[in-house]
Amino acid sequence: MSNLLKDFEVDAKNPSLEARKRWRSSVSIVKNRARRFRMISNLETLAENDKKRCQIQEKIRVAFYVQKAALQFIDAGARTEYKLTDEVKQAGFYVEADELASMVRNHDTKSLKSNGGAEGIAQKVSVSVSEGVRSSELHIREKIFGANRYAEKPARSFFTFVWEALQDVTLIILMVCAVVSIGVGVATEGFPKGMYDGTGILLSIILVVMVTAISDYRQSLQFRDLDREKKKINIQVTRDGNRQEVSIDDLVVGDVVHLSIGDRVPADGIFISGYNLEIDESSLSGESEPSHVTKEKPFLLSGTKVQNGSAKMLVTTVGMRTEWGKLMETLSEGGEDETPLQVKLNGVATIIGKIGLGFAVLTFVVLCIRFVIDKATSGSITEWSSEDALALLDYFAIAVTIIVVAVPEGLPLAVTLSLAFAMKQLMRDRALVRHLSACETMGSSTCICTDKTGTLTTNHMVVNKVWICENVKERQEENFQMNLSEQVKNLLIQAIFQNTGSEVVKDKEGKTQILGSPTERAILEFGLLLGGDVETQRREHKILKIEPFNSDKKKMSVLTSHSGGSVRAFCKGASEIVLKMCEKVVDSNGESVPLSEEKIAKISEVIEEFASEALRTLCLVYTDLDEAPSGDLPDGGYTLVAVVGIKDPVRPGVREAVQTCQNAGITVRMVTGDNLSTAKAIAKECGILTAGGVAIEGSTFRNLPPHEMRAILPKIQVMARSLPLDKHTLVNNLRKIGEVVAVTGDGTNDAPALHESDIGLAMGIAGTEVAKENADVIIMDDNFATIVNVARWGRAVYINIQKFVQFQLTVNVVALIINFVSACITGSAPLTAVQLLWVNMIMDTLGALALATEPPNEGLMKRQPIGRTASFITRAMWRNIIGQSIYQLIVLGILNFSGKQILNLEGPDSTAVLNTIIFNSFVFCQVFNEVNSREIEKINVFKGMFNSWVFVAVMAATVGFQVIIVEFLGAFASTVPLSWQHWILCIVIGSISMILAVGLKCIPVESNSHHDGYELLPSGPSDSA
């Protein structure tokens, strides 16, 4: 089978265009192309989108570089005049929305200056830069300036899916056959008897179409919910004088937005204040070089990203008036990238479809030949009636219906159904899957490279210990007994409040709230406990320059000027790095004294002691300067004020989650910026660092020769003091040795590693928008246990599809052979077109619903991951398919050829009773085989069955409707009511397949691996040795 599917292979992530074209061109037999490829990306649309995007980016680039230059020479009098409308005046505003949009879009600095700069624009849109927009004004601002929402393609209605389901070529042919059958039937047999056969086919088609449309529509609703979640982005704003978080959809003109590294600029606006603001405009203009935004170059455009620094921005243009809005409107959706399973099952469907088409043609030819021979032998070869035409039409309808059953259109669609169901469940479990293939690939992951902070730990940090003036002070409940001199205390408070990227604000209830990263919040909270006041510090000192925290340098610095005119630089960061920058230390009197080698050794011991207690250590230092430096802040000559130890407790349940991964054959590696001792302590507490495992520093790892790196890679469990580049190098090398790597990330600099990995996992709370956009899955609660849940569902998707494939292939084989053999021998097919359509619905839509949506069981996490090259249809599956098929063919064959004698059926309706028994037995064989398919290897198929309400509902509906078809719809379905004895016989014939399944599962077929491609884990000392 693998040789036949060589054209149906694509990479799970970033598949090549050649591979995507190859498998599409190899799909030759498709009943309904619109439905089969509905969820698959359209390569022509994608190419068209890329072309449009390039054109728009070129247009914007011209605006950036030509218009800006041209505007310098345009006389103010030649500019477009915007007249205020009465509506704008009555609303209390003094500028038109189009004027604001034009000014920012064209980077018109002259127009901005003539309007009084950012402050002047704020006045014209009736807002205070310090207080922000009033909540009571939101409605009127949306009415005048527009909402921050983009034009979206309208959702597809239910009737669209009905129409799409009707595009099935085989169903269209059957409809034509049904109409002809009704016409000929009424002419020959009269009304209403002549209508029954054709009407039965039409009713069956309507039922198939409606069930298909309902299933597809529900699936589209699930994807719509997921898309809505993907687009949810929150941003910090000042409103009603308070700092608060709002959705970008709720932004209005006049909002004061707070931007930080990794944020996406949510609307067009003007820079108010900030530090070192660098904007990545590549998504809008295609330019790779970052743009520096200052008061001289103050324009910010929606859709761009903050690469460095922080700022406050005044929103001037929202929604469809922005260039980003126009770009979003122009690009039509291209669909989702296909997943490897979808592609593989398209291949399986194509191969089986070709076989089915051959059988259908042969069946029709054989039936026609037998019909002609019978007429010849009866001497009526020259006499043809409308009844003969009706018989040939029936043969043609049966052949077409065989194609309906034989082409397993539901195989690739079942993958989408299963993934949609899994993604919906994962969203409830706080994991947002951005790409379909990620959910599938996660089932194959062999390694998870995880961050520490917020993922393994609670992300609720507190300063637990402080070293200052050669003494260690420990937190006592909510207080510190510091006993410091006033000079030392003032220095410590300055070092805390001056050098911070966070803010202390009041919420709506007037309570103090600290905004910023968990580390910053912990240090500011410590400063507040010491009695520090943010406003006082900001009044007494003016910030001249900020160098934000950098994950490469692992420190943050700030330059301030005092009221007396002196200049002071503060720095904080990784203890061993910042300690090397110090030449002095503060003594108990607040004086700077030289830092001797002996003192450095003692402080290093304190740092090591803190780290061994799983505390994150930071040094707070300062230095006085004669004048403000023109370039970077100094890297030496500092005075050490304090060493703080910050506690971040391990999340409850993490140790158990790590153990679950290890039981599942998934190696967990912790990659952190903390020092080695802290990292090892946390890793041991989580159960990550085990005997024989290696803990290594990023600097050591990156300097290893290639052969040593390859040798140590499998043993690495902890990487400390790592840079984003180290994480990228680790991921890249792990993939080279065959690992399927999942990696977590939250910062902007994690984007390359997230993109390089097989599955990128971004943090929903701590993660930046840049990290999220480069991720495949967003862990919305930042919890490691949620990552394990994604892996569990990934494995469930894989095995559920295997169950469905086993079930469907069994039905395919039996339906094809029984109809073909019967046609060859008896000249008639035991299963009519209506009956085959019902069987097709059981095995296709209903079968997919029942088997492809089963929740995961704990047994899935006790096996090794699926190998990249594992065969999808395993030997165990072939064993079950062949065994069940042989049993059903033998039983149905005996009934077909000797049923009347065995069951003592006599009378004019004996043939109709026998055919009904064959049909009923066949359906019950599928019902019981569907239960068998819940477990491919295990004997107990009932375990957890009632936990899946979808499975139970489908089984009940199938049996219930089968009773209705047999007992009440005989005129349309060519059945007759059966006696209770015959019903019991049909049920017993079906149930024997369960006993057979037990026997089949006792036949060994695979020694090393489990039925679903998972390697079994060692279960005892002898195995592990």
PDB file of N, CA, C and O in Angstrom, residues 188-214:
ATOM      1  N   THR A 188     -45.748   1.651 -17.491  1.00  0.00           N
ATOM      2  CA  THR A 188     -45.896   0.194 -17.620  1.00  0.00           C
ATOM      3  C   THR A 188     -46.717  -0.423 -16.491  1.00  0.00           C
ATOM      4  O   THR A 188     -47.493  -1.346 -16.712  1.00  0.00           O
ATOM      5  N   GLU A 189     -46.539   0.077 -15.270  1.00  0.00           N
ATOM      6  CA  GLU A 189     -47.186  -0.537 -14.111  1.00  0.00           C
ATOM      7  C   GLU A 189     -48.311   0.314 -13.536  1.00  0.00           C
ATOM      8  O   GLU A 189     -49.017  -0.095 -12.619  1.00  0.00           O
ATOM      9  N   GLY A 190     -48.448   1.513 -14.028  1.00  0.00           N
ATOM     10  CA  GLY A 190     -49.514   2.384 -13.559  1.00  0.00           C
ATOM     11  C   GLY A 190     -49.137   3.152 -12.305  1.00  0.00           C
ATOM     12  O   GLY A 190     -48.087   2.932 -11.689  1.00  0.00           O
ATOM     13  N   PHE A 191     -50.060   4.041 -11.931  1.00  0.00           N
ATOM     14  CA  PHE A 191     -49.849   4.878 -10.734  1.00  0.00           C
ATOM     15  C   PHE A 191     -50.632   4.248  -9.565  1.00  0.00           C
ATOM     16  O   PHE A 191     -51.776   3.823  -9.754  1.00  0.00           O
ATOM     17  N   PRO A 192     -50.084   4.113  -8.352  1.00  0.00           N
ATOM     18  CA  PRO A 192     -48.778   4.630  -7.913  1.00  0.00           C
ATOM     19  C   PRO A 192     -47.672   3.582  -7.934  1.00  0.00           C
ATOM     20  O   PRO A 192     -46.535   3.882  -7.625  1.00  0.00           O
ATOM     21  N   LYS A 193     -48.030   2.315  -8.281  1.00  0.00           N
ATOM     22  CA  LYS A 193     -47.049   1.239  -8.164  1.00  0.00           C
ATOM     23  C   LYS A 193     -45.781   1.500  -8.974  1.00  0.00           C
ATOM     24  O   LYS A 193     -44.668   1.214  -8.538  1.00  0.00           O
ATOM     25  N   GLY A 194     -45.930   2.084 -10.122  1.00  0.00           N
ATOM     26  CA  GLY A 194     -44.786   2.344 -10.985  1.00  0.00           C
ATOM     27  C   GLY A 194     -43.841   3.416 -10.473  1.00  0.00           C
ATOM     28  O   GLY A 194     -42.737   3.581 -10.990  1.00  0.00           O
ATOM     29  N   MET A 195     -44.283   4.143  -9.437  1.00  0.00           N
ATOM     30  CA  MET A 195     -43.448   5.221  -8.905  1.00  0.00           C
ATOM     31  C   MET A 195     -42.519   4.763  -7.778  1.00  0.00           C
ATOM     32  O   MET A 195     -41.580   5.470  -7.426  1.00  0.00           O
ATOM     33  N   TYR A 196     -42.806   3.594  -7.198  1.00  0.00           N
ATOM     34  CA  TYR A 196     -42.140   3.210  -5.946  1.00  0.00           C
ATOM     35  C   TYR A 196     -40.614   3.149  -6.051  1.00  0.00           C
ATOM     36  O   TYR A 196     -39.900   3.712  -5.222  1.00  0.00           O
ATOM     37  N   ASP A 197     -40.118   2.441  -7.081  1.00  0.00           N
ATOM     38  CA  ASP A 197     -38.659   2.271  -7.193  1.00  0.00           C
ATOM     39  C   ASP A 197     -37.944   3.613  -7.351  1.00  0.00           C
ATOM     40  O   ASP A 197     -36.978   3.920  -6.638  1.00  0.00           O
ATOM     41  N   GLY A 198     -38.419   4.431  -8.286  1.00  0.00           N
ATOM     42  CA  GLY A 198     -37.785   5.733  -8.533  1.00  0.00           C
ATOM     43  C   GLY A 198     -37.918   6.664  -7.347  1.00  0.00           C
ATOM     44  O   GLY A 198     -36.959   7.365  -6.975  1.00  0.00           O
ATOM     45  N   THR A 199     -39.116   6.669  -6.747  1.00  0.00           N
ATOM     46  CA  THR A 199     -39.331   7.534  -5.581  1.00  0.00           C
ATOM     47  C   THR A 199     -38.456   7.105  -4.416  1.00  0.00           C
ATOM     48  O   THR A 199     -37.937   7.949  -3.669  1.00  0.00           O
ATOM     49  N   GLY A 200     -38.275   5.796  -4.259  1.00  0.00           N
ATOM     50  CA  GLY A 200     -37.405   5.280  -3.187  1.00  0.00           C
ATOM     51  C   GLY A 200     -35.983   5.797  -3.333  1.00  0.00           C
ATOM     52  O   GLY A 200     -35.345   6.212  -2.348  1.00  0.00           O
ATOM     53  N   ILE A 201     -35.482   5.797  -4.593  1.00  0.00           N
ATOM     54  CA  ILE A 201     -34.124   6.311  -4.840  1.00  0.00           C
ATOM     55  C   ILE A 201     -34.059   7.801  -4.515  1.00  0.00           C
ATOM     56  O   ILE A 201     -33.124   8.284  -3.872  1.00  0.00           O
ATOM     57  N   LEU A 202     -35.092   8.557  -4.969  1.00  0.00           N
ATOM     58  CA  LEU A 202     -35.105  10.006  -4.718  1.00  0.00           C
ATOM     59  C   LEU A 202     -35.147  10.311  -3.218  1.00  0.00           C
ATOM     60  O   LEU A 202     -34.439  11.198  -2.737  1.00  0.00           O
ATOM     61  N   LEU A 203     -35.991   9.571  -2.478  1.00  0.00           N
ATOM     62  CA  LEU A 203     -36.071   9.788  -1.025  1.00  0.00           C
ATOM     63  C   LEU A 203     -34.746   9.446  -0.339  1.00  0.00           C
ATOM     64  O   LEU A 203     -34.309  10.140   0.582  1.00  0.00           O
ATOM     65  N   SER A 204     -34.105   8.387  -0.820  1.00  0.00           N
ATOM     66  CA  SER A 204     -32.801   8.005  -0.255  1.00  0.00           C
ATOM     67  C   SER A 204     -31.765   9.089  -0.513  1.00  0.00           C
ATOM     68  O   SER A 204     -30.960   9.425   0.367  1.00  0.00           O
ATOM     69  N   ILE A 205     -31.797   9.650  -1.730  1.00  0.00           N
ATOM     70  CA  ILE A 205     -30.855  10.719  -2.082  1.00  0.00           C
ATOM     71  C   ILE A 205     -31.105  11.945  -1.202  1.00  0.00           C
ATOM     72  O   ILE A 205     -30.161  12.560  -0.688  1.00  0.00           O
ATOM     73  N   ILE A 206     -32.373  12.280  -1.008  1.00  0.00           N
ATOM     74  CA  ILE A 206     -32.702  13.428  -0.146  1.00  0.00           C
ATOM     75  C   ILE A 206     -32.182  13.192   1.265  1.00  0.00           C
ATOM     76  O   ILE A 206     -31.597  14.087   1.891  1.00  0.00           O
ATOM     77  N   LEU A 207     -32.367  11.972   1.783  1.00  0.00           N
ATOM     78  CA  LEU A 207     -31.884  11.646   3.131  1.00  0.00           C
ATOM     79  C   LEU A 207     -30.366  11.762   3.209  1.00  0.00           C
ATOM     80  O   LEU A 207     -29.818  12.370   4.138  1.00  0.00           O
ATOM     81  N   VAL A 208     -29.664  11.196   2.212  1.00  0.00           N
ATOM     82  CA  VAL A 208     -28.196  11.265   2.173  1.00  0.00           C
ATOM     83  C   VAL A 208     -27.734  12.711   2.131  1.00  0.00           C
ATOM     84  O   VAL A 208     -26.826  13.128   2.874  1.00  0.00           O
ATOM     85  N   VAL A 209     -28.373  13.499   1.274  1.00  0.00           N
ATOM     86  CA  VAL A 209     -27.984  14.911   1.113  1.00  0.00           C
ATOM     87  C   VAL A 209     -28.214  15.685   2.408  1.00  0.00           C
ATOM     88  O   VAL A 209     -27.355  16.466   2.847  1.00  0.00           O
ATOM     89  N   MET A 210     -29.359  15.463   3.049  1.00  0.00           N
ATOM     90  CA  MET A 210     -29.674  16.209   4.272  1.00  0.00           C
ATOM     91  C   MET A 210     -28.727  15.835   5.415  1.00  0.00           C
ATOM     92  O   MET A 210     -28.223  16.712   6.125  1.00  0.00           O
ATOM     93  N   VAL A 211     -28.464  14.551   5.591  1.00  0.00           N
ATOM     94  CA  VAL A 211     -27.545  14.117   6.661  1.00  0.00           C
ATOM     95  C   VAL A 211     -26.139  14.656   6.403  1.00  0.00           C
ATOM     96  O   VAL A 211     -25.464  15.153   7.304  1.00  0.00           O
ATOM     97  N   THR A 212     -25.708  14.590   5.152  1.00  0.00           N
ATOM     98  CA  THR A 212     -24.382  15.114   4.776  1.00  0.00           C
ATOM     99  C   THR A 212     -24.303  16.615   5.035  1.00  0.00           C
ATOM    100  O   THR A 212     -23.331  17.113   5.610  1.00  0.00           O
ATOM    101  N   ALA A 213     -25.340  17.344   4.603  1.00  0.00           N
ATOM    102  CA  ALA A 213     -25.349  18.803   4.766  1.00  0.00           C
ATOM    103  C   ALA A 213     -25.357  19.198   6.238  1.00  0.00           C
ATOM    104  O   ALA A 213     -24.656  20.123   6.638  1.00  0.00           O
ATOM    105  N   ILE A 214     -26.148  18.496   7.052  1.00  0.00           N
ATOM    106  CA  ILE A 214     -26.204  18.799   8.491  1.00  0.00           C
ATOM    107  C   ILE A 214     -24.839  18.580   9.128  1.00  0.00           C
ATOM    108  O   ILE A 214     -24.351  19.399   9.906  1.00  0.00           O
TER     109      ILE A 214
END
